[in-house]
PDB file of C-alpha atoms in Angstrom:
ATOM      1  CA  UNK P  20      21.217 -11.022 -15.702  1.00  0.00           C
ATOM      2  CA  UNK P  21      20.832 -11.493 -12.179  1.00  0.00           C
ATOM      3  CA  UNK P  22      17.388 -11.503 -11.027  1.00  0.00           C
ATOM      4  CA  UNK P  23      17.307  -8.917  -9.020  1.00  0.00           C
ATOM      5  CA  UNK P  24      18.228  -6.853 -11.271  1.00  0.00           C
ATOM      6  CA  UNK P  25      15.293  -8.059 -13.526  1.00  0.00           C
ATOM      7  CA  UNK P  26      12.738  -7.909 -10.789  1.00  0.00           C
ATOM      8  CA  UNK P  27      14.135  -3.959 -10.051  1.00  0.00           C
ATOM      9  CA  UNK P  28      13.393  -3.384 -13.864  1.00  0.00           C
ATOM     10  CA  UNK P  29       9.973  -5.217 -14.072  1.00  0.00           C
ATOM     11  CA  UNK P  30       8.692  -2.964 -11.133  1.00  0.00           C
ATOM     12  CA  UNK P  31      10.172   0.220 -13.040  1.00  0.00           C
ATOM     13  CA  UNK P  32       8.234  -0.495 -16.006  1.00  0.00           C
ATOM     14  CA  UNK P  33       5.492  -1.493 -14.031  1.00  0.00           C
ATOM     15  CA  UNK P  34       5.845   1.640 -11.933  1.00  0.00           C
ATOM     16  CA  UNK P  35       6.187   3.666 -14.901  1.00  0.00           C
ATOM     17  CA  UNK P  36       3.308   2.394 -16.846  1.00  0.00           C
ATOM     18  CA  UNK P  37       0.902   3.153 -13.855  1.00  0.00           C
ATOM     19  CA  UNK P  38       1.885   6.569 -13.313  1.00  0.00           C
ATOM     20  CA  UNK P  39       1.811   7.530 -16.820  1.00  0.00           C
ATOM     21  CA  UNK P  40      -1.876   6.244 -17.204  1.00  0.00           C
ATOM     22  CA  UNK P  41      -3.402   6.570 -13.804  1.00  0.00           C
ATOM     23  CA  UNK P  42      -2.002   9.169 -11.855  1.00  0.00           C
ATOM     24  CA  UNK P  43      -3.032  12.889 -12.626  1.00  0.00           C
ATOM     25  CA  UNK P  44      -2.745  14.552 -15.652  1.00  0.00           C
ATOM     26  CA  UNK P  45       0.119  17.203 -15.606  1.00  0.00           C
ATOM     27  CA  UNK P  46      -0.986  20.435 -14.676  1.00  0.00           C
ATOM     28  CA  UNK P  47       0.036  22.603 -17.515  1.00  0.00           C
ATOM     29  CA  UNK P  48       0.655  21.887 -21.187  1.00  0.00           C
ATOM     30  CA  UNK P  49       3.766  20.624 -22.251  1.00  0.00           C
ATOM     31  CA  UNK P  50       5.266  21.893 -25.932  1.00  0.00           C
ATOM     32  CA  UNK P  51       4.083  19.169 -28.763  1.00  0.00           C
ATOM     33  CA  UNK P  52       7.775  19.628 -29.698  1.00  0.00           C
ATOM     34  CA  UNK P  53       8.891  18.602 -26.382  1.00  0.00           C
ATOM     35  CA  UNK P  54       6.858  15.276 -26.237  1.00  0.00           C
ATOM     36  CA  UNK P  55       7.358  14.471 -29.933  1.00  0.00           C
ATOM     37  CA  UNK P  56      11.111  14.237 -29.187  1.00  0.00           C
ATOM     38  CA  UNK P  57      10.966  12.173 -25.989  1.00  0.00           C
ATOM     39  CA  UNK P  58       9.203  10.058 -28.241  1.00  0.00           C
ATOM     40  CA  UNK P  59      11.268   9.688 -30.781  1.00  0.00           C
ATOM     41  CA  UNK P  60      14.553   9.487 -28.753  1.00  0.00           C
ATOM     42  CA  UNK P  61      12.629   6.353 -26.934  1.00  0.00           C
ATOM     43  CA  UNK P  62      11.678   4.851 -30.096  1.00  0.00           C
ATOM     44  CA  UNK P  63      15.312   4.972 -31.434  1.00  0.00           C
ATOM     45  CA  UNK P  64      15.751   3.686 -28.132  1.00  0.00           C
ATOM     46  CA  UNK P  65      13.792   0.825 -29.397  1.00  0.00           C
ATOM     47  CA  UNK P  66      15.736   0.092 -32.236  1.00  0.00           C
ATOM     48  CA  UNK P  67      18.896   0.442 -30.456  1.00  0.00           C
ATOM     49  CA  UNK P  68      17.935  -2.405 -27.910  1.00  0.00           C
ATOM     50  CA  UNK P  69      16.686  -4.487 -30.804  1.00  0.00           C
ATOM     51  CA  UNK P  70      20.206  -3.796 -32.541  1.00  0.00           C
ATOM     52  CA  UNK P  71      21.645  -4.945 -29.120  1.00  0.00           C
ATOM     53  CA  UNK P  72      19.966  -7.908 -28.568  1.00  0.00           C
ATOM     54  CA  UNK P  73      20.598  -9.569 -31.820  1.00  0.00           C
ATOM     55  CA  UNK P  74      23.908  -8.504 -31.704  1.00  0.00           C
ATOM     56  CA  UNK P  75      23.893 -11.180 -28.127  1.00  0.00           C
ATOM     57  CA  UNK P  76      24.659  -7.847 -25.997  1.00  0.00           C
ATOM     58  CA  UNK P  77      21.724  -8.737 -23.332  1.00  0.00           C
ATOM     59  CA  UNK P  78      22.567  -5.720 -20.639  1.00  0.00           C
ATOM     60  CA  UNK P  79      23.194  -3.258 -23.212  1.00  0.00           C
ATOM     61  CA  UNK P  80      19.910  -4.366 -24.710  1.00  0.00           C
ATOM     62  CA  UNK P  81      18.060  -4.613 -21.582  1.00  0.00           C
ATOM     63  CA  UNK P  82      19.122  -1.314 -20.478  1.00  0.00           C
ATOM     64  CA  UNK P  83      18.411   0.217 -23.768  1.00  0.00           C
ATOM     65  CA  UNK P  84      14.742  -1.576 -23.685  1.00  0.00           C
ATOM     66  CA  UNK P  85      14.324   0.274 -19.731  1.00  0.00           C
ATOM     67  CA  UNK P  86      14.995   4.146 -21.300  1.00  0.00           C
ATOM     68  CA  UNK P  87      12.930   3.164 -24.209  1.00  0.00           C
ATOM     69  CA  UNK P  88      10.112   2.496 -21.948  1.00  0.00           C
ATOM     70  CA  UNK P  89      10.475   5.307 -19.655  1.00  0.00           C
ATOM     71  CA  UNK P  90      10.642   8.067 -22.324  1.00  0.00           C
ATOM     72  CA  UNK P  91       7.698   6.263 -24.452  1.00  0.00           C
ATOM     73  CA  UNK P  92       5.743   6.393 -20.963  1.00  0.00           C
ATOM     74  CA  UNK P  93       6.852   9.871 -20.395  1.00  0.00           C
ATOM     75  CA  UNK P  94       5.899  11.238 -23.164  1.00  0.00           C
ATOM     76  CA  UNK P  95       2.384   9.394 -22.963  1.00  0.00           C
ATOM     77  CA  UNK P  96       1.765  11.017 -19.477  1.00  0.00           C
ATOM     78  CA  UNK P  97       2.700  14.695 -20.610  1.00  0.00           C
ATOM     79  CA  UNK P  98       0.317  14.213 -23.482  1.00  0.00           C
ATOM     80  CA  UNK P  99      -1.909  13.988 -20.850  1.00  0.00           C
ATOM     81  CA  UNK P 100      -1.636  17.706 -20.313  1.00  0.00           C
ATOM     82  CA  UNK P 101      -2.792  18.665 -22.930  1.00  0.00           C
ATOM     83  CA  UNK P 102      -6.396  21.286 -22.104  1.00  0.00           C
ATOM     84  CA  UNK P 103      -8.814  22.178 -24.535  1.00  0.00           C
ATOM     85  CA  UNK P 104      -8.236  24.828 -26.917  1.00  0.00           C
ATOM     86  CA  UNK P 105      -9.355  28.036 -26.295  1.00  0.00           C
ATOM     87  CA  UNK P 106     -11.869  30.623 -28.376  1.00  0.00           C
ATOM     88  CA  UNK P 107      -9.199  32.703 -30.767  1.00  0.00           C
ATOM     89  CA  UNK P 108     -10.818  34.671 -32.683  1.00  0.00           C
ATOM     90  CA  UNK P 109     -11.976  36.567 -29.320  1.00  0.00           C
ATOM     91  CA  UNK P 110     -15.619  36.998 -30.431  1.00  0.00           C
ATOM     92  CA  UNK P 111     -16.951  35.947 -26.975  1.00  0.00           C
ATOM     93  CA  UNK P 112     -19.863  33.712 -28.582  1.00  0.00           C
ATOM     94  CA  UNK P 113     -18.944  30.442 -27.297  1.00  0.00           C
ATOM     95  CA  UNK P 114     -20.582  27.303 -28.997  1.00  0.00           C
ATOM     96  CA  UNK P 115     -22.122  24.747 -28.399  1.00  0.00           C
ATOM     97  CA  UNK P 116     -25.906  23.858 -28.012  1.00  0.00           C
ATOM     98  CA  UNK P 117     -28.782  24.861 -25.422  1.00  0.00           C
ATOM     99  CA  UNK P 118     -28.407  23.524 -21.678  1.00  0.00           C
ATOM    100  CA  UNK P 119     -31.327  21.080 -22.131  1.00  0.00           C
ATOM    101  CA  UNK P 120     -30.057  17.646 -22.395  1.00  0.00           C
ATOM    102  CA  UNK P 121     -31.574  14.187 -21.381  1.00  0.00           C
ATOM    103  CA  UNK P 122     -32.428  13.091 -17.890  1.00  0.00           C
ATOM    104  CA  UNK P 123     -29.950  10.579 -16.719  1.00  0.00           C
ATOM    105  CA  UNK P 124     -30.659   7.072 -16.445  1.00  0.00           C
ATOM    106  CA  UNK P 125     -32.562   5.947 -12.927  1.00  0.00           C
ATOM    107  CA  UNK P 126     -30.416   3.868 -10.821  1.00  0.00           C
ATOM    108  CA  UNK P 127     -31.719   0.571 -11.482  1.00  0.00           C
ATOM    109  CA  UNK P 128     -30.008   0.965 -15.364  1.00  0.00           C
ATOM    110  CA  UNK P 129     -33.329   1.227 -17.178  1.00  0.00           C
ATOM    111  CA  UNK P 130     -31.795   1.502 -20.474  1.00  0.00           C
ATOM    112  CA  UNK P 131     -35.549   1.109 -22.509  1.00  0.00           C
ATOM    113  CA  UNK P 132     -36.274   4.813 -20.341  1.00  0.00           C
ATOM    114  CA  UNK P 133     -32.382   6.270 -21.074  1.00  0.00           C
ATOM    115  CA  UNK P 134     -33.079   5.463 -24.777  1.00  0.00           C
ATOM    116  CA  UNK P 135     -36.349   6.902 -25.281  1.00  0.00           C
ATOM    117  CA  UNK P 136     -35.310  10.239 -23.258  1.00  0.00           C
ATOM    118  CA  UNK P 137     -31.859   9.996 -25.492  1.00  0.00           C
ATOM    119  CA  UNK P 138     -34.011   9.952 -28.597  1.00  0.00           C
ATOM    120  CA  UNK P 139     -36.349  12.608 -27.260  1.00  0.00           C
ATOM    121  CA  UNK P 140     -33.299  14.789 -26.641  1.00  0.00           C
ATOM    122  CA  UNK P 141     -32.155  14.757 -30.185  1.00  0.00           C
ATOM    123  CA  UNK P 142     -35.582  15.134 -31.697  1.00  0.00           C
ATOM    124  CA  UNK P 143     -36.244  17.966 -29.548  1.00  0.00           C
ATOM    125  CA  UNK P 144     -33.153  19.871 -28.852  1.00  0.00           C
ATOM    126  CA  UNK P 145     -32.254  23.003 -30.811  1.00  0.00           C
ATOM    127  CA  UNK P 146     -30.176  22.891 -33.754  1.00  0.00           C
ATOM    128  CA  UNK P 147     -27.668  25.379 -34.703  1.00  0.00           C
ATOM    129  CA  UNK P 148     -26.962  25.956 -37.799  1.00  0.00           C
ATOM    130  CA  UNK P 149     -23.584  25.419 -39.426  1.00  0.00           C
TER     131      UNK P 149
END
């Protein structure tokens, strides 16, 4: 395999990983079935690549590895588009605790003061029954 092809495949993999982890998540949620199918096909391509590489077919193995990596990166990126679930019982009650919280730590990162404020918040907050 030529050096230029190795370089192109390496850059493609690095670019895909960077996009999967650093790019903004998709604007809408993608069905779990689609993400799961991408992941399963990607894992299957890894198995095909392992078989091809052990049988001596380097080019087929490398291409299967590249396809598998792209599919797994795509599944990971699409998985980042999950939005938090909605309140399906339509009671409109929401949830969560009160709006009081510990004050943020000062800019000089006084961790003792932060811990003290957090413990005071944990002790004094409004607790809701389960």
